[in-house]
Amino acid sequence: MGFENILVEKEGRIGVIKINRPEVRNALDGNTLKEIERALESLERDEEVGIIVFTGVGEKSFAAGADIRQLREKTAMDALLPSMSATYRFIENSSKATIAAINGFALGGGCELAMACDIRIAAEHAKIGLPELNLSIIPGAGGTQRLARIVGKGRALDMILTGDIITAKQAEAIGLVSCAVPIEDLWRTVKDKADKILAKGPLAIRLAKLTVNRGFDLDMDTALMMEKLAQAILFGCDDKNEGTQAFLDKRSAVFKGR
């Protein structure tokens, strides 16, 4: 599968999608978004892959947002098309756990891409923000919604209305990223996190994501019922028997995803 704007790699059970447009700080144009979707579809079908990591090529930019040259040509009707928002929803709804390895600037659409992932880990020199109001537009690929859900309404409004770009350490302090580490430790930290997740039952990972994401905005009774139904499915699976028996045997579980 050939790509012009991204690189797709595999390291063991980790699939990696790298935005490869360093000459424009890994800006996200329409073709890049289409390639990300194609790559994600491929990794979703790959049974050997248990976790998907998104990052950028180089040490300067994760993704510096939408391509301003394309953005300038957008019309009111363009804003109603799925586009970037649909790509990020696809990432958010992935059946596999996702990690954003933020290796540099994550601005605008790049910040929104990171927020669509389950976990965010940043290099200490990375800068993160939603500066869209400087262009007299708003974050339109989930930024107004996901940021508020991750860091709270007050902090989200502060970041969005001021357009302030914060450091990785500041992002860690408000919970926007799980941790900020030196760039030379970024991949090791991501891999350690991935290995912890990969040791878990794949069906449990999928249903944990579903219950958290789908239950977040529901009333408590409905969300708890969703949790119970997900647990009922897992109680009937072979992996639950393997996991509990492995614990009793004091050995590592061998999950088969069924």
mmCIF file of C-alpha atoms in Angstrom:
data_model
loop_
_atom_site.group_PDB
_atom_site.id
_atom_site.type_symbol
_atom_site.label_atom_id
_atom_site.label_comp_id
_atom_site.label_asym_id
_atom_site.label_seq_id
_atom_site.Cartn_x
_atom_site.Cartn_y
_atom_site.Cartn_z
ATOM 1 C CA MET A 1 0.000 0.000 0.000
ATOM 2 C CA GLY A 2 1.729 3.172 -1.200
ATOM 3 C CA PHE A 3 1.493 6.519 0.600
ATOM 4 C CA GLU A 4 2.856 9.960 -0.236
ATOM 5 C CA ASN A 5 2.275 11.843 3.017
ATOM 6 C CA ILE A 6 2.519 9.212 5.747
ATOM 7 C CA LEU A 7 4.689 6.275 6.722
ATOM 8 C CA VAL A 8 3.175 3.076 8.089
ATOM 9 C CA GLU A 9 5.368 0.783 10.151
ATOM 10 C CA LYS A 10 5.009 -2.189 12.459
ATOM 11 C CA GLU A 11 7.083 -3.040 15.509
ATOM 12 C CA GLY A 12 5.870 -6.321 16.872
ATOM 13 C CA ARG A 13 2.197 -5.849 17.668
ATOM 14 C CA ILE A 14 2.432 -2.050 17.487
ATOM 15 C CA GLY A 15 1.267 -0.355 14.297
ATOM 16 C CA VAL A 16 2.648 3.137 13.702
ATOM 17 C CA ILE A 17 1.232 5.872 11.459
ATOM 18 C CA LYS A 18 3.733 8.726 10.934
ATOM 19 C CA ILE A 19 2.767 11.986 9.260
ATOM 20 C CA ASN A 20 5.565 12.619 6.779
ATOM 21 C CA ARG A 21 5.382 16.234 5.610
ATOM 22 C CA PRO A 22 8.233 17.830 7.568
ATOM 23 C CA GLU A 23 8.649 20.599 4.997
ATOM 24 C CA VAL A 24 5.261 22.013 6.109
ATOM 25 C CA ARG A 25 5.536 20.953 9.775
ATOM 26 C CA ASN A 26 3.438 17.852 9.050
ATOM 27 C CA ALA A 27 0.389 19.946 8.161
ATOM 28 C CA LEU A 28 -2.786 17.962 7.573
ATOM 29 C CA ASP A 29 -4.201 18.457 4.097
ATOM 30 C CA GLY A 30 -7.039 16.473 2.543
ATOM 31 C CA ASN A 31 -4.802 13.846 0.964
ATOM 32 C CA THR A 32 -2.993 13.227 4.241
ATOM 33 C CA LEU A 33 -6.290 12.676 6.040
ATOM 34 C CA LYS A 34 -7.400 10.189 3.377
ATOM 35 C CA GLU A 35 -4.117 8.324 3.716
ATOM 36 C CA ILE A 36 -4.485 8.196 7.510
ATOM 37 C CA GLU A 37 -7.930 6.639 7.083
ATOM 38 C CA ARG A 38 -6.611 4.048 4.622
ATOM 39 C CA ALA A 39 -3.740 3.159 6.935
ATOM 40 C CA LEU A 40 -6.045 2.899 9.929
ATOM 41 C CA GLU A 41 -8.409 0.615 8.028
ATOM 42 C CA SER A 42 -5.465 -1.646 7.144
ATOM 43 C CA LEU A 43 -4.173 -1.788 10.720
ATOM 44 C CA GLU A 44 -7.679 -2.438 12.020
ATOM 45 C CA ARG A 45 -7.871 -5.546 9.810
ATOM 46 C CA ASP A 46 -4.387 -6.731 10.784
ATOM 47 C CA GLU A 47 -4.884 -9.308 13.526
ATOM 48 C CA GLU A 48 -1.213 -9.091 14.507
ATOM 49 C CA VAL A 49 -1.607 -5.424 15.465
ATOM 50 C CA GLY A 50 -2.971 -4.759 18.936
ATOM 51 C CA ILE A 51 -2.287 -1.056 19.347
ATOM 52 C CA ILE A 52 -1.911 1.906 16.964
ATOM 53 C CA VAL A 53 0.452 4.842 17.521
ATOM 54 C CA PHE A 54 0.179 8.195 15.729
ATOM 55 C CA THR A 55 3.218 10.454 15.480
ATOM 56 C CA GLY A 56 5.085 12.761 13.124
ATOM 57 C CA VAL A 57 8.379 12.444 11.294
ATOM 58 C CA GLY A 58 11.254 14.352 12.879
ATOM 59 C CA GLU A 59 11.480 16.186 16.186
ATOM 60 C CA LYS A 60 9.827 19.493 15.262
ATOM 61 C CA SER A 61 6.179 18.702 14.598
ATOM 62 C CA PHE A 62 3.612 16.084 15.474
ATOM 63 C CA ALA A 63 1.125 17.855 13.234
ATOM 64 C CA ALA A 64 0.947 21.608 12.874
ATOM 65 C CA GLY A 65 -2.740 21.645 12.005
ATOM 66 C CA ALA A 66 -4.699 22.097 8.814
ATOM 67 C CA ASP A 67 -2.986 23.279 5.651
ATOM 68 C CA ILE A 68 -3.732 27.039 5.721
ATOM 69 C CA ARG A 69 -3.482 27.247 1.939
ATOM 70 C CA GLN A 70 -6.375 24.811 1.613
ATOM 71 C CA LEU A 71 -8.213 26.364 4.563
ATOM 72 C CA ARG A 72 -8.285 29.759 2.868
ATOM 73 C CA GLU A 73 -10.380 28.312 0.035
ATOM 74 C CA LYS A 74 -13.008 26.738 2.299
ATOM 75 C CA THR A 75 -16.633 27.826 2.006
ATOM 76 C CA ALA A 76 -19.536 27.603 4.444
ATOM 77 C CA MET A 77 -20.692 24.366 2.811
ATOM 78 C CA ASP A 78 -17.228 22.824 3.232
ATOM 79 C CA ALA A 79 -17.576 23.148 7.006
ATOM 80 C CA LEU A 80 -20.585 20.813 6.882
ATOM 81 C CA LEU A 81 -18.661 18.014 5.138
ATOM 82 C CA PRO A 82 -17.239 15.133 7.249
ATOM 83 C CA SER A 83 -13.552 15.782 6.379
ATOM 84 C CA MET A 84 -11.105 16.022 9.316
ATOM 85 C CA SER A 85 -13.794 15.568 11.941
ATOM 86 C CA ALA A 86 -14.829 12.225 10.426
ATOM 87 C CA THR A 87 -11.223 11.028 10.290
ATOM 88 C CA TYR A 88 -10.757 11.780 13.965
ATOM 89 C CA ARG A 89 -14.038 10.114 14.880
ATOM 90 C CA PHE A 90 -12.787 7.035 13.024
ATOM 91 C CA ILE A 91 -9.630 7.106 15.157
ATOM 92 C CA GLU A 92 -11.612 7.605 18.362
ATOM 93 C CA ASN A 93 -13.855 4.646 17.527
ATOM 94 C CA SER A 94 -10.974 2.334 16.627
ATOM 95 C CA SER A 95 -11.420 -1.155 18.057
ATOM 96 C CA LYS A 96 -7.772 -1.024 19.133
ATOM 97 C CA ALA A 97 -6.134 1.212 21.697
ATOM 98 C CA THR A 98 -4.484 4.312 20.234
ATOM 99 C CA ILE A 99 -1.607 6.463 21.472
ATOM 100 C CA ALA A 100 -0.495 9.882 20.249
ATOM 101 C CA ALA A 101 3.290 10.192 20.517
ATOM 102 C CA ILE A 102 3.559 13.985 20.380
ATOM 103 C CA ASN A 103 7.062 14.610 19.081
ATOM 104 C CA GLY A 104 6.770 18.363 18.513
ATOM 105 C CA PHE A 105 4.198 21.023 17.685
ATOM 106 C CA ALA A 106 0.597 19.779 17.956
ATOM 107 C CA LEU A 107 -1.456 22.773 16.909
ATOM 108 C CA GLY A 108 -5.033 23.133 15.684
ATOM 109 C CA GLY A 109 -5.924 19.992 13.796
ATOM 110 C CA GLY A 110 -2.773 18.362 15.147
ATOM 111 C CA CYS A 111 -3.943 18.912 18.717
ATOM 112 C CA GLU A 112 -7.367 17.593 17.701
ATOM 113 C CA LEU A 113 -5.733 14.486 16.214
ATOM 114 C CA ALA A 114 -3.923 13.839 19.491
ATOM 115 C CA MET A 115 -7.142 14.296 21.468
ATOM 116 C CA ALA A 116 -8.900 11.709 19.286
ATOM 117 C CA CYS A 117 -6.410 9.123 20.564
ATOM 118 C CA ASP A 118 -6.992 7.229 23.804
ATOM 119 C CA ILE A 119 -3.666 8.217 25.381
ATOM 120 C CA ARG A 120 -1.291 11.117 24.737
ATOM 121 C CA ILE A 121 2.419 11.101 25.570
ATOM 122 C CA ALA A 122 4.508 14.160 24.698
ATOM 123 C CA ALA A 123 8.153 15.060 24.286
ATOM 124 C CA GLU A 124 9.121 17.794 26.739
ATOM 125 C CA HIS A 125 9.879 20.295 23.977
ATOM 126 C CA ALA A 126 6.454 19.827 22.352
ATOM 127 C CA LYS A 127 4.002 22.722 22.187
ATOM 128 C CA ILE A 128 0.253 22.160 22.129
ATOM 129 C CA GLY A 129 -2.641 24.485 21.403
ATOM 130 C CA LEU A 130 -5.766 25.462 19.493
ATOM 131 C CA PRO A 131 -4.993 28.856 17.902
ATOM 132 C CA GLU A 132 -7.867 28.810 15.395
ATOM 133 C CA LEU A 133 -9.513 31.979 16.752
ATOM 134 C CA ASN A 134 -6.484 33.896 15.440
ATOM 135 C CA LEU A 135 -7.899 33.083 11.983
ATOM 136 C CA SER A 136 -11.451 33.981 13.070
ATOM 137 C CA ILE A 137 -12.570 30.351 13.011
ATOM 138 C CA ILE A 138 -13.039 27.817 15.805
ATOM 139 C CA PRO A 139 -11.493 24.374 16.362
ATOM 140 C CA GLY A 140 -13.796 22.446 14.056
ATOM 141 C CA ALA A 141 -12.566 18.849 14.166
ATOM 142 C CA GLY A 142 -13.720 18.013 17.675
ATOM 143 C CA GLY A 143 -11.513 20.485 19.537
ATOM 144 C CA THR A 144 -14.291 22.387 21.300
ATOM 145 C CA GLN A 145 -15.813 19.122 22.521
ATOM 146 C CA ARG A 146 -12.892 16.811 23.277
ATOM 147 C CA LEU A 147 -10.753 19.414 25.034
ATOM 148 C CA ALA A 148 -13.564 20.297 27.441
ATOM 149 C CA ARG A 149 -14.128 16.625 28.192
ATOM 150 C CA ILE A 150 -10.433 16.002 28.815
ATOM 151 C CA VAL A 151 -9.385 19.066 30.850
ATOM 152 C CA GLY A 152 -12.705 20.592 31.929
ATOM 153 C CA LYS A 153 -14.831 23.414 30.539
ATOM 154 C CA GLY A 154 -12.972 26.286 32.206
ATOM 155 C CA ARG A 155 -9.485 25.300 31.070
ATOM 156 C CA ALA A 156 -10.798 24.450 27.608
ATOM 157 C CA LEU A 157 -12.384 27.883 27.196
ATOM 158 C CA ASP A 158 -9.189 29.528 28.416
ATOM 159 C CA MET A 159 -7.062 27.695 25.839
ATOM 160 C CA ILE A 160 -9.527 28.161 22.982
ATOM 161 C CA LEU A 161 -10.430 31.812 23.572
ATOM 162 C CA THR A 162 -6.852 32.971 24.134
ATOM 163 C CA GLY A 163 -5.299 30.665 21.538
ATOM 164 C CA ASP A 164 -2.448 30.131 23.996
ATOM 165 C CA ILE A 165 0.084 27.478 23.043
ATOM 166 C CA ILE A 166 1.189 25.547 26.116
ATOM 167 C CA THR A 167 4.232 23.446 26.889
ATOM 168 C CA ALA A 168 4.169 19.683 27.283
ATOM 169 C CA LYS A 169 4.715 20.067 31.032
ATOM 170 C CA GLN A 170 1.743 22.440 31.262
ATOM 171 C CA ALA A 171 -0.321 19.950 29.266
ATOM 172 C CA GLU A 172 0.712 17.222 31.700
ATOM 173 C CA ALA A 173 -0.301 19.381 34.656
ATOM 174 C CA ILE A 174 -3.863 19.820 33.354
ATOM 175 C CA GLY A 175 -4.241 16.214 32.201
ATOM 176 C CA LEU A 176 -4.131 16.895 28.476
ATOM 177 C CA VAL A 177 -1.205 14.469 28.162
ATOM 178 C CA SER A 178 -0.407 11.541 30.433
ATOM 179 C CA CYS A 179 3.256 12.474 30.729
ATOM 180 C CA ALA A 180 5.970 14.647 29.211
ATOM 181 C CA VAL A 181 9.390 13.065 28.712
ATOM 182 C CA PRO A 182 12.687 13.960 27.020
ATOM 183 C CA ILE A 183 12.492 13.379 23.262
ATOM 184 C CA GLU A 184 15.079 10.602 23.480
ATOM 185 C CA ASP A 185 12.766 8.732 25.876
ATOM 186 C CA LEU A 186 9.546 9.294 23.917
ATOM 187 C CA TRP A 187 9.433 6.031 21.972
ATOM 188 C CA ARG A 188 10.554 3.941 24.955
ATOM 189 C CA THR A 189 7.805 5.502 27.065
ATOM 190 C CA VAL A 190 5.216 4.916 24.348
ATOM 191 C CA LYS A 191 6.375 1.334 23.887
ATOM 192 C CA ASP A 192 6.267 0.650 27.622
ATOM 193 C CA LYS A 193 2.711 1.958 27.733
ATOM 194 C CA ALA A 194 1.790 -0.096 24.668
ATOM 195 C CA ASP A 195 3.297 -3.262 26.139
ATOM 196 C CA LYS A 196 1.207 -2.847 29.296
ATOM 197 C CA ILE A 197 -1.949 -2.534 27.224
ATOM 198 C CA LEU A 198 -1.017 -5.408 24.913
ATOM 199 C CA ALA A 199 -0.783 -7.716 27.930
ATOM 200 C CA LYS A 200 -4.508 -7.236 28.511
ATOM 201 C CA GLY A 201 -7.389 -9.084 26.880
ATOM 202 C CA PRO A 202 -8.176 -7.551 23.475
ATOM 203 C CA LEU A 203 -11.925 -7.943 23.919
ATOM 204 C CA ALA A 204 -11.720 -6.244 27.297
ATOM 205 C CA ILE A 205 -9.761 -3.365 25.738
ATOM 206 C CA ARG A 206 -12.381 -2.920 23.048
ATOM 207 C CA LEU A 207 -15.315 -2.989 25.454
ATOM 208 C CA ALA A 208 -13.580 -0.772 28.007
ATOM 209 C CA LYS A 209 -13.133 1.863 25.292
ATOM 210 C CA LEU A 210 -16.741 1.503 24.223
ATOM 211 C CA THR A 211 -18.192 1.833 27.709
ATOM 212 C CA VAL A 212 -16.056 4.866 28.587
ATOM 213 C CA ASN A 213 -16.630 6.684 25.283
ATOM 214 C CA ARG A 214 -20.310 5.878 24.843
ATOM 215 C CA GLY A 215 -21.218 6.094 28.507
ATOM 216 C CA PHE A 216 -19.520 9.424 29.217
ATOM 217 C CA ASP A 217 -22.487 11.621 28.280
ATOM 218 C CA LEU A 218 -25.258 9.262 29.357
ATOM 219 C CA ASP A 219 -27.157 9.410 32.619
ATOM 220 C CA MET A 220 -25.552 7.242 35.301
ATOM 221 C CA ASP A 221 -28.192 4.473 35.290
ATOM 222 C CA THR A 222 -27.963 3.992 31.522
ATOM 223 C CA ALA A 223 -24.171 4.108 31.576
ATOM 224 C CA LEU A 224 -24.007 1.546 34.365
ATOM 225 C CA MET A 225 -26.362 -0.740 32.446
ATOM 226 C CA MET A 226 -24.052 -0.463 29.428
ATOM 227 C CA GLU A 227 -21.157 -1.404 31.692
ATOM 228 C CA LYS A 228 -23.058 -4.452 32.986
ATOM 229 C CA LEU A 229 -23.903 -5.614 29.463
ATOM 230 C CA ALA A 230 -20.276 -5.264 28.385
ATOM 231 C CA GLN A 231 -19.210 -7.256 31.438
ATOM 232 C CA ALA A 232 -21.787 -9.939 30.640
ATOM 233 C CA ILE A 233 -20.254 -10.361 27.184
ATOM 234 C CA LEU A 234 -16.768 -10.690 28.688
ATOM 235 C CA PHE A 235 -17.930 -13.178 31.335
ATOM 236 C CA GLY A 236 -19.011 -15.468 28.486
ATOM 237 C CA CYS A 237 -15.669 -15.361 26.653
ATOM 238 C CA ASP A 238 -12.745 -17.788 26.739
ATOM 239 C CA ASP A 239 -10.322 -14.969 27.517
ATOM 240 C CA LYS A 240 -11.977 -14.372 30.898
ATOM 241 C CA ASN A 241 -11.385 -18.008 31.815
ATOM 242 C CA GLU A 242 -7.782 -17.770 30.645
ATOM 243 C CA GLY A 243 -7.162 -14.529 32.523
ATOM 244 C CA THR A 244 -8.556 -15.777 35.822
ATOM 245 C CA GLN A 245 -6.812 -19.158 35.550
ATOM 246 C CA ALA A 246 -3.498 -17.515 34.692
ATOM 247 C CA PHE A 247 -3.826 -15.340 37.795
ATOM 248 C CA LEU A 248 -4.449 -18.392 39.961
ATOM 249 C CA ASP A 249 -1.553 -20.246 38.302
ATOM 250 C CA LYS A 250 0.742 -17.228 38.790
ATOM 251 C CA ARG A 251 1.621 -17.105 35.083
ATOM 252 C CA SER A 252 1.166 -14.713 32.188
ATOM 253 C CA ALA A 253 -2.164 -15.031 30.409
ATOM 254 C CA VAL A 254 -2.291 -15.996 26.743
ATOM 255 C CA PHE A 255 -5.318 -14.205 25.324
ATOM 256 C CA LYS A 256 -6.809 -15.188 21.970
ATOM 257 C CA GLY A 257 -9.436 -12.506 21.536
ATOM 258 C CA ARG A 258 -12.428 -14.751 21.984
#
